[in-house]
Amino acid sequence: MSRKPIIAGNWKMNKTAAEAREFVDAVKNNIPSNELVDTVIGAPAIFLEGMKKGVKGTDLQVSAQNCYFEDFGAFTGENSPATIAALGVEYVIIGHSERREYFHETDEEINKKAQAIFKHGMTPILCCGESLETYEAGKTAEWIEGQITADIKGLSAEQVSHLVIAYEPIWAIGTGKSADANIADEICGVVRSTVEKLYGKEVSEAVRIQYGGSVKPENVAEYMAKENVDGALVGGASLQADSFLALLDFVK
């Protein structure tokens, strides 16, 4: 099965509103057609409405970096999936290692978020990944299988087939280190085989799996050439328009 690549930038807690507008203006008309690749920017919630207006009529898509699993209520400081969806946002990143580590999010919460995101017609970009300790102990496959199994519990086969899963080894996020392309392909293969065990081969061949962790214009093509790698979730290299556009050169 041919899966459409997906390159998603994750700005994390960076940029002002003016900087976000400047980035969008520089990028939106210079990306490949979405018939070839899905191009996505994950922005802080405060920028989402402005960014959706800024990308109108172009192939640049917008992702939230997180959401809550309830639609409305007394949850001060959280962002409702219903509200995000009403802006026309296409994707929501969930389960990022920073959310798990710093904000103590559990697989149960991430699973609830995945269900809420699908309920509102958006697509989760579900992150999974292991610590250096787990990697060095040779327990990566076991860890990843456990995360994915818990995080997609109760989702329908159709939902999972439209899911985006990002494998991000924690030891390669923002460190300058990266899992080489063969390791990335192997672990993305573990993700795919886990989905196959739970939902069958057709669904596992449809789900798109990204690699994330110090992906740069210089190494993205090597990852994208691998069988099980369908895209990249990119942090630092997505902050500047020229480096983000260079990530898409593999399409040419």
CSV table of C-alpha atoms in Angstrom, one decimal:
chain,number,residue,atom,x,y,z
A,1,MET,CA,0.0,0.0,0.0
A,2,SER,CA,1.2,3.5,-0.9
A,3,ARG,CA,1.0,5.8,2.1
A,4,LYS,CA,1.1,9.6,1.6
A,5,PRO,CA,4.1,11.1,3.5
A,6,ILE,CA,3.4,13.5,6.3
A,7,ILE,CA,5.9,16.1,7.5
A,8,ALA,CA,4.7,17.9,10.7
A,9,GLY,CA,6.6,20.7,12.5
A,10,ASN,CA,6.1,21.0,16.3
A,11,TRP,CA,6.9,24.5,17.4
A,12,LYS,CA,6.5,23.6,21.1
A,13,MET,CA,6.3,26.8,23.2
A,14,ASN,CA,8.0,29.1,20.7
A,15,LYS,CA,7.2,32.2,18.6
A,16,THR,CA,5.1,35.3,19.0
A,17,ALA,CA,1.9,35.8,17.0
A,18,ALA,CA,3.8,38.1,14.6
A,19,GLU,CA,6.5,35.5,14.1
A,20,ALA,CA,3.9,32.8,13.4
A,21,ARG,CA,2.3,35.0,10.8
A,22,GLU,CA,5.7,35.7,9.2
A,23,PHE,CA,6.5,32.0,9.0
A,24,VAL,CA,3.1,31.1,7.5
A,25,ASP,CA,3.5,33.8,4.9
A,26,ALA,CA,6.9,32.5,3.9
A,27,VAL,CA,5.9,28.9,3.7
A,28,LYS,CA,2.3,28.5,2.6
A,29,ASN,CA,2.8,29.1,-1.1
A,30,ASN,CA,6.1,27.2,-1.4
A,31,ILE,CA,5.2,23.7,-0.3
A,32,PRO,CA,4.5,20.7,-2.5
A,33,SER,CA,0.9,19.8,-3.4
A,34,ASN,CA,-0.9,17.9,-0.7
A,35,GLU,CA,-1.5,15.2,-3.4
A,36,LEU,CA,2.2,14.4,-2.8
A,37,VAL,CA,2.7,15.1,1.0
A,38,ASP,CA,0.7,16.4,3.9
A,39,THR,CA,2.5,19.5,5.3
A,40,VAL,CA,1.5,20.4,8.9
A,41,ILE,CA,2.5,22.9,11.5
A,42,GLY,CA,1.8,22.2,15.2
A,43,ALA,CA,1.4,25.6,16.9
A,44,PRO,CA,0.6,26.9,20.4
A,45,ALA,CA,-3.2,27.1,20.9
A,46,ILE,CA,-3.2,30.8,21.1
A,47,PHE,CA,-2.1,31.0,17.4
A,48,LEU,CA,-4.5,28.4,15.9
A,49,GLU,CA,-7.3,30.8,14.8
A,50,GLY,CA,-4.9,33.2,13.2
A,51,MET,CA,-3.0,30.5,11.5
A,52,LYS,CA,-6.1,28.9,10.0
A,53,LYS,CA,-7.0,32.2,8.5
A,54,GLY,CA,-3.4,32.6,7.2
A,55,VAL,CA,-3.3,29.3,5.5
A,56,LYS,CA,-6.7,29.5,3.8
A,57,GLY,CA,-6.6,28.5,0.2
A,58,THR,CA,-3.3,26.8,0.5
A,59,ASP,CA,-2.1,23.2,1.2
A,60,LEU,CA,-0.5,24.1,4.6
A,61,GLN,CA,-2.3,22.4,7.4
A,62,VAL,CA,-2.5,23.2,11.1
A,63,SER,CA,-2.2,21.1,14.2
A,64,ALA,CA,-2.8,21.8,17.9
A,65,GLN,CA,-0.1,20.6,20.2
A,66,ASN,CA,-2.5,19.2,22.8
A,67,CYS,CA,-6.1,19.2,23.9
A,68,TYR,CA,-8.2,18.0,26.8
A,69,PHE,CA,-10.6,15.1,26.5
A,70,GLU,CA,-13.7,16.8,27.7
A,71,ASP,CA,-15.6,19.1,25.3
A,72,PHE,CA,-16.5,21.8,27.9
A,73,GLY,CA,-16.5,22.4,31.6
A,74,ALA,CA,-14.6,23.7,34.6
A,75,PHE,CA,-11.1,22.9,33.4
A,76,THR,CA,-9.3,26.1,33.7
A,77,GLY,CA,-6.4,26.5,31.3
A,78,GLU,CA,-7.3,23.5,29.1
A,79,ASN,CA,-8.3,23.6,25.4
A,80,SER,CA,-11.5,21.9,24.3
A,81,PRO,CA,-11.3,19.5,21.3
A,82,ALA,CA,-14.7,20.8,20.2
A,83,THR,CA,-13.4,24.4,20.2
A,84,ILE,CA,-10.2,23.4,18.3
A,85,ALA,CA,-12.2,21.5,15.7
A,86,ALA,CA,-14.5,24.5,15.2
A,87,LEU,CA,-11.5,26.5,14.0
A,88,GLY,CA,-11.0,24.0,11.2
A,89,VAL,CA,-7.8,22.5,12.7
A,90,GLU,CA,-6.9,19.2,11.1
A,91,TYR,CA,-4.6,17.5,13.6
A,92,VAL,CA,-3.8,17.4,17.3
A,93,ILE,CA,-0.5,16.1,18.7
A,94,ILE,CA,-1.0,14.0,21.8
A,95,GLY,CA,1.2,11.8,24.0
A,96,HIS,CA,4.4,13.8,23.4
A,97,SER,CA,7.1,12.7,25.8
A,98,GLU,CA,7.2,16.3,27.2
A,99,ARG,CA,3.5,16.0,28.1
A,100,ARG,CA,4.1,12.6,29.6
A,101,GLU,CA,7.2,13.6,31.6
A,102,TYR,CA,6.5,17.2,32.7
A,103,PHE,CA,2.8,17.1,33.0
A,104,HIS,CA,2.5,13.4,34.0
A,105,GLU,CA,0.0,12.4,31.4
A,106,THR,CA,-1.0,8.8,31.5
A,107,ASP,CA,-1.8,6.4,28.7
A,108,GLU,CA,-5.4,6.4,29.9
A,109,GLU,CA,-5.6,10.2,29.5
A,110,ILE,CA,-4.0,10.0,26.1
A,111,ASN,CA,-6.4,7.3,25.0
A,112,LYS,CA,-9.4,9.5,26.0
A,113,LYS,CA,-7.9,12.4,24.1
A,114,ALA,CA,-7.5,10.2,20.9
A,115,GLN,CA,-11.2,9.3,21.2
A,116,ALA,CA,-12.2,12.9,21.7
A,117,ILE,CA,-10.1,14.1,18.7
A,118,PHE,CA,-11.6,11.5,16.4
A,119,LYS,CA,-15.1,12.3,17.7
A,120,HIS,CA,-14.6,15.9,16.4
A,121,GLY,CA,-13.3,14.9,13.0
A,122,MET,CA,-9.7,15.7,13.6
A,123,THR,CA,-6.7,13.3,13.4
A,124,PRO,CA,-4.4,12.6,16.3
A,125,ILE,CA,-0.7,12.6,15.9
A,126,LEU,CA,0.0,10.1,18.7
A,127,CYS,CA,3.6,10.1,20.0
A,128,CYS,CA,5.3,7.1,21.6
A,129,GLY,CA,8.9,6.6,22.6
A,130,GLU,CA,11.4,5.2,25.1
A,131,SER,CA,14.0,6.6,27.4
A,132,LEU,CA,17.7,6.0,27.0
A,133,GLU,CA,17.6,3.6,29.9
A,134,THR,CA,14.9,1.5,28.2
A,135,TYR,CA,16.7,1.6,24.9
A,136,GLU,CA,20.1,0.5,26.4
A,137,ALA,CA,18.3,-2.3,28.3
A,138,GLY,CA,17.0,-3.7,25.0
A,139,LYS,CA,13.4,-3.2,26.0
A,140,THR,CA,12.3,-0.7,23.3
A,141,ALA,CA,10.0,-3.0,21.4
A,142,GLU,CA,8.2,-4.2,24.6
A,143,TRP,CA,7.8,-0.6,25.8
A,144,ILE,CA,6.5,0.7,22.5
A,145,GLU,CA,4.0,-2.1,22.1
A,146,GLY,CA,2.7,-1.4,25.6
A,147,GLN,CA,2.3,2.3,24.9
A,148,ILE,CA,0.5,1.8,21.6
A,149,THR,CA,-1.8,-0.9,22.9
A,150,ALA,CA,-2.9,1.3,25.8
A,151,ASP,CA,-3.2,4.5,23.8
A,152,ILE,CA,-5.4,3.2,21.0
A,153,LYS,CA,-7.6,1.0,23.1
A,154,GLY,CA,-11.2,1.1,22.0
A,155,LEU,CA,-10.6,2.9,18.8
A,156,SER,CA,-12.3,1.5,15.7
A,157,ALA,CA,-10.4,0.0,12.9
A,158,GLU,CA,-11.4,2.9,10.6
A,159,GLN,CA,-10.1,5.4,13.2
A,160,VAL,CA,-6.8,3.6,13.6
A,161,SER,CA,-6.3,3.4,9.8
A,162,HIS,CA,-6.5,7.2,9.7
A,163,LEU,CA,-4.3,7.7,12.8
A,164,VAL,CA,-0.8,9.2,12.6
A,165,ILE,CA,1.7,7.6,15.0
A,166,ALA,CA,5.0,9.4,15.7
A,167,TYR,CA,7.9,7.3,17.1
A,168,GLU,CA,10.1,9.7,19.0
A,169,PRO,CA,12.9,8.1,21.1
A,170,ILE,CA,13.1,10.4,24.1
A,171,TRP,CA,16.9,10.3,24.0
A,172,ALA,CA,16.9,11.8,20.5
A,173,ILE,CA,14.5,14.8,21.2
A,174,GLY,CA,16.3,18.1,21.3
A,175,THR,CA,19.7,16.4,22.0
A,176,GLY,CA,21.2,16.5,18.6
A,177,LYS,CA,21.4,12.7,18.7
A,178,SER,CA,19.1,10.7,16.4
A,179,ALA,CA,18.3,7.1,16.0
A,180,ASP,CA,19.8,6.1,12.6
A,181,ALA,CA,17.5,5.3,9.8
A,182,ASN,CA,17.8,1.6,10.3
A,183,ILE,CA,16.8,1.9,14.0
A,184,ALA,CA,13.9,4.2,13.1
A,185,ASP,CA,12.7,1.8,10.5
A,186,GLU,CA,12.9,-1.1,12.9
A,187,ILE,CA,11.0,0.6,15.6
A,188,CYS,CA,8.4,2.1,13.3
A,189,GLY,CA,8.0,-1.6,12.1
A,190,VAL,CA,7.3,-2.5,15.7
A,191,VAL,CA,4.6,0.1,15.8
A,192,ARG,CA,3.1,-1.3,12.6
A,193,SER,CA,3.3,-4.9,13.8
A,194,THR,CA,1.6,-3.9,17.0
A,195,VAL,CA,-1.3,-2.3,15.1
A,196,GLU,CA,-1.5,-5.5,12.9
A,197,LYS,CA,-1.8,-7.7,16.0
A,198,LEU,CA,-4.7,-5.5,17.3
A,199,TYR,CA,-6.5,-4.6,14.1
A,200,GLY,CA,-5.2,-6.7,11.2
A,201,LYS,CA,-2.9,-6.2,8.2
A,202,GLU,CA,-5.1,-3.9,6.2
A,203,VAL,CA,-5.2,-1.4,9.0
A,204,SER,CA,-1.5,-1.7,9.8
A,205,GLU,CA,-0.7,-1.0,6.2
A,206,ALA,CA,-2.9,2.1,6.2
A,207,VAL,CA,-1.6,3.8,9.4
A,208,ARG,CA,1.0,6.4,8.9
A,209,ILE,CA,4.1,6.3,11.1
A,210,GLN,CA,6.5,9.2,11.6
A,211,TYR,CA,10.0,9.3,13.0
A,212,GLY,CA,10.8,12.2,15.3
A,213,GLY,CA,14.0,13.1,17.1
A,214,SER,CA,16.6,15.6,15.7
A,215,VAL,CA,15.3,15.3,12.1
A,216,LYS,CA,17.0,17.9,9.9
A,217,PRO,CA,17.0,18.8,6.2
A,218,GLU,CA,20.4,16.9,6.0
A,219,ASN,CA,19.0,13.6,7.1
A,220,VAL,CA,15.2,13.6,6.4
A,221,ALA,CA,15.6,11.9,3.0
A,222,GLU,CA,17.4,9.0,4.6
A,223,TYR,CA,14.6,8.4,7.0
A,224,MET,CA,11.9,8.8,4.3
A,225,ALA,CA,13.5,6.1,2.2
A,226,LYS,CA,12.7,3.5,4.8
A,227,GLU,CA,9.8,1.1,4.3
A,228,ASN,CA,8.1,1.8,7.6
A,229,VAL,CA,8.8,5.5,7.9
A,230,ASP,CA,6.0,7.6,6.4
A,231,GLY,CA,7.0,11.0,7.7
A,232,ALA,CA,8.7,13.1,10.3
A,233,LEU,CA,7.6,15.0,13.4
A,234,VAL,CA,10.2,17.8,13.6
A,235,GLY,CA,11.0,20.2,16.4
A,236,GLY,CA,13.9,22.6,16.0
A,237,ALA,CA,14.2,22.4,12.2
A,238,SER,CA,10.6,23.5,11.9
A,239,LEU,CA,11.1,26.9,13.6
A,240,GLN,CA,12.6,28.6,10.6
A,241,ALA,CA,10.8,28.8,7.2
A,242,ASP,CA,13.9,28.0,5.1
A,243,SER,CA,14.8,24.8,7.1
A,244,PHE,CA,11.2,23.7,7.3
A,245,LEU,CA,10.8,24.0,3.5
A,246,ALA,CA,14.1,22.2,3.0
A,247,LEU,CA,12.6,19.2,4.9
A,248,LEU,CA,10.2,18.9,2.0
A,249,ASP,CA,12.9,18.6,-0.7
A,250,PHE,CA,12.8,14.8,-0.6
A,251,VAL,CA,9.4,15.1,-2.5
A,252,LYS,CA,11.0,16.6,-5.5
